[in-house]
PDB file of C-alpha atoms in Angstrom:
ATOM      1  CA  MET Y   1     -14.422 -29.922  38.407  1.00  0.00           C
ATOM      2  CA  PRO Y   2     -12.863 -29.748  34.904  1.00  0.00           C
ATOM      3  CA  LEU Y   3     -14.898 -26.620  34.169  1.00  0.00           C
ATOM      4  CA  LEU Y   4     -13.556 -24.846  37.255  1.00  0.00           C
ATOM      5  CA  LEU Y   5      -9.988 -25.820  36.369  1.00  0.00           C
ATOM      6  CA  SER Y   6     -10.473 -24.505  32.837  1.00  0.00           C
ATOM      7  CA  LEU Y   7     -11.858 -21.240  34.164  1.00  0.00           C
ATOM      8  CA  ARG Y   8      -8.914 -20.854  36.549  1.00  0.00           C
ATOM      9  CA  GLU Y   9      -6.438 -21.479  33.723  1.00  0.00           C
ATOM     10  CA  ALA Y  10      -8.237 -18.986  31.481  1.00  0.00           C
ATOM     11  CA  ALA Y  11      -8.212 -16.347  34.223  1.00  0.00           C
ATOM     12  CA  ALA Y  12      -4.503 -16.948  34.869  1.00  0.00           C
ATOM     13  CA  LEU Y  13      -3.706 -16.596  31.149  1.00  0.00           C
ATOM     14  CA  HIS Y  14      -5.750 -13.415  30.912  1.00  0.00           C
ATOM     15  CA  ALA Y  15      -3.936 -11.965  33.924  1.00  0.00           C
ATOM     16  CA  ASP Y  16      -0.508 -12.628  32.331  1.00  0.00           C
ATOM     17  CA  ALA Y  17      -0.349  -9.924  29.637  1.00  0.00           C
ATOM     18  CA  ASP Y  18       2.570 -11.491  27.737  1.00  0.00           C
ATOM     19  CA  ALA Y  19       1.034 -14.967  27.656  1.00  0.00           C
ATOM     20  CA  TYR Y  20      -2.347 -13.538  26.654  1.00  0.00           C
ATOM     21  CA  ALA Y  21      -0.808 -11.489  23.814  1.00  0.00           C
ATOM     22  CA  ALA Y  22       1.042 -14.555  22.518  1.00  0.00           C
ATOM     23  CA  LEU Y  23      -2.135 -16.628  22.688  1.00  0.00           C
ATOM     24  CA  ARG Y  24      -4.111 -13.964  20.781  1.00  0.00           C
ATOM     25  CA  ALA Y  25      -1.406 -13.705  18.106  1.00  0.00           C
ATOM     26  CA  ALA Y  26      -1.407 -17.479  17.639  1.00  0.00           C
ATOM     27  CA  ALA Y  27      -5.209 -17.502  17.410  1.00  0.00           C
ATOM     28  CA  ALA Y  28      -5.174 -14.768  14.757  1.00  0.00           C
ATOM     29  CA  ALA Y  29      -2.538 -16.635  12.722  1.00  0.00           C
ATOM     30  CA  SER Y  30      -4.541 -19.842  12.989  1.00  0.00           C
ATOM     31  CA  ALA Y  31      -7.729 -18.131  11.804  1.00  0.00           C
ATOM     32  CA  THR Y  32      -5.855 -16.618   8.859  1.00  0.00           C
ATOM     33  CA  ASP Y  33      -4.471 -20.047   7.938  1.00  0.00           C
ATOM     34  CA  VAL Y  34      -7.944 -21.617   8.078  1.00  0.00           C
ATOM     35  CA  SER Y  35      -9.333 -18.819   5.898  1.00  0.00           C
ATOM     36  CA  HIS Y  36      -6.550 -19.272   3.324  1.00  0.00           C
ATOM     37  CA  THR Y  37      -7.105 -23.035   3.262  1.00  0.00           C
ATOM     38  CA  ALA Y  38     -10.857 -22.600   2.789  1.00  0.00           C
ATOM     39  CA  ARG Y  39     -10.326 -20.215  -0.140  1.00  0.00           C
ATOM     40  CA  SER Y  40      -7.850 -22.639  -1.726  1.00  0.00           C
ATOM     41  CA  TRP Y  41     -10.280 -25.560  -1.421  1.00  0.00           C
ATOM     42  CA  HIS Y  42     -13.072 -23.415  -2.862  1.00  0.00           C
ATOM     43  CA  ALA Y  43     -10.928 -22.581  -5.914  1.00  0.00           C
ATOM     44  CA  GLU Y  44      -9.979 -26.240  -6.412  1.00  0.00           C
ATOM     45  CA  LEU Y  45     -13.606 -27.358  -6.177  1.00  0.00           C
ATOM     46  CA  LEU Y  46     -14.584 -24.757  -8.787  1.00  0.00           C
ATOM     47  CA  ARG Y  47     -11.865 -26.106 -11.089  1.00  0.00           C
ATOM     48  CA  LEU Y  48     -13.062 -29.672 -10.525  1.00  0.00           C
ATOM     49  CA  ARG Y  49     -16.662 -28.711 -11.321  1.00  0.00           C
ATOM     50  CA  ALA Y  50     -15.471 -27.038 -14.522  1.00  0.00           C
ATOM     51  CA  CYS Y  51     -13.521 -30.160 -15.529  1.00  0.00           C
ATOM     52  CA  LEU Y  52     -16.492 -32.416 -14.836  1.00  0.00           C
ATOM     53  CA  ARG Y  53     -18.808 -30.117 -16.772  1.00  0.00           C
ATOM     54  CA  VAL Y  54     -16.500 -30.164 -19.825  1.00  0.00           C
ATOM     55  CA  ALA Y  55     -15.815 -33.913 -19.630  1.00  0.00           C
ATOM     56  CA  GLY Y  56     -19.504 -34.681 -19.235  1.00  0.00           C
ATOM     57  CA  GLY Y  57     -20.567 -32.481 -22.141  1.00  0.00           C
ATOM     58  CA  GLY Y  58     -22.650 -30.319 -19.838  1.00  0.00           C
ATOM     59  CA  GLY Y  59     -21.515 -26.982 -21.210  1.00  0.00           C
ATOM     60  CA  GLY Y  60     -18.443 -24.838 -21.363  1.00  0.00           C
ATOM     61  CA  SER Y  61     -15.883 -23.965 -18.795  1.00  0.00           C
ATOM     62  CA  PRO Y  62     -16.633 -20.952 -16.564  1.00  0.00           C
ATOM     63  CA  PHE Y  63     -13.022 -19.879 -17.172  1.00  0.00           C
ATOM     64  CA  GLY Y  64     -13.747 -18.878 -20.778  1.00  0.00           C
ATOM     65  CA  ARG Y  65     -11.925 -21.750 -22.473  1.00  0.00           C
ATOM     66  CA  GLU Y  66     -12.418 -25.431 -22.828  1.00  0.00           C
ATOM     67  CA  LEU Y  67     -10.087 -27.686 -20.903  1.00  0.00           C
ATOM     68  CA  PRO Y  68      -8.128 -30.389 -22.768  1.00  0.00           C
ATOM     69  CA  GLU Y  69      -9.347 -33.984 -22.683  1.00  0.00           C
ATOM     70  CA  ALA Y  70      -6.377 -35.223 -20.644  1.00  0.00           C
ATOM     71  CA  ALA Y  71      -5.094 -32.293 -18.650  1.00  0.00           C
ATOM     72  CA  GLU Y  72      -1.655 -32.569 -17.121  1.00  0.00           C
ATOM     73  CA  PRO Y  73      -1.523 -32.508 -13.296  1.00  0.00           C
ATOM     74  CA  VAL Y  74      -0.655 -29.113 -11.848  1.00  0.00           C
ATOM     75  CA  GLY Y  75       0.681 -28.054  -8.457  1.00  0.00           C
ATOM     76  CA  ARG Y  76       1.806 -30.164  -5.541  1.00  0.00           C
ATOM     77  CA  GLY Y  77       1.832 -33.855  -6.302  1.00  0.00           C
ATOM     78  CA  ALA Y  78       2.285 -33.266 -10.047  1.00  0.00           C
ATOM     79  CA  ALA Y  79       4.710 -35.670 -11.667  1.00  0.00           C
TER      80      ALA Y  79
END
């Protein structure tokens, strides 16, 4: 039964052009937000790997400079 109800709701949304357009716009915005968040996390993880590599003596930073021993916090949550 829940599957049939879901299919009916989907068909009703698809039939209502305004509701369908709003739903598609929200889905596109959500996908863009997820993509932006994933890229931000990827950049932060690269920075963390670079810090760990420098602190552990495992080679230089991929950013072309060594990071200081006690780096100051940056960004949201920084004091």
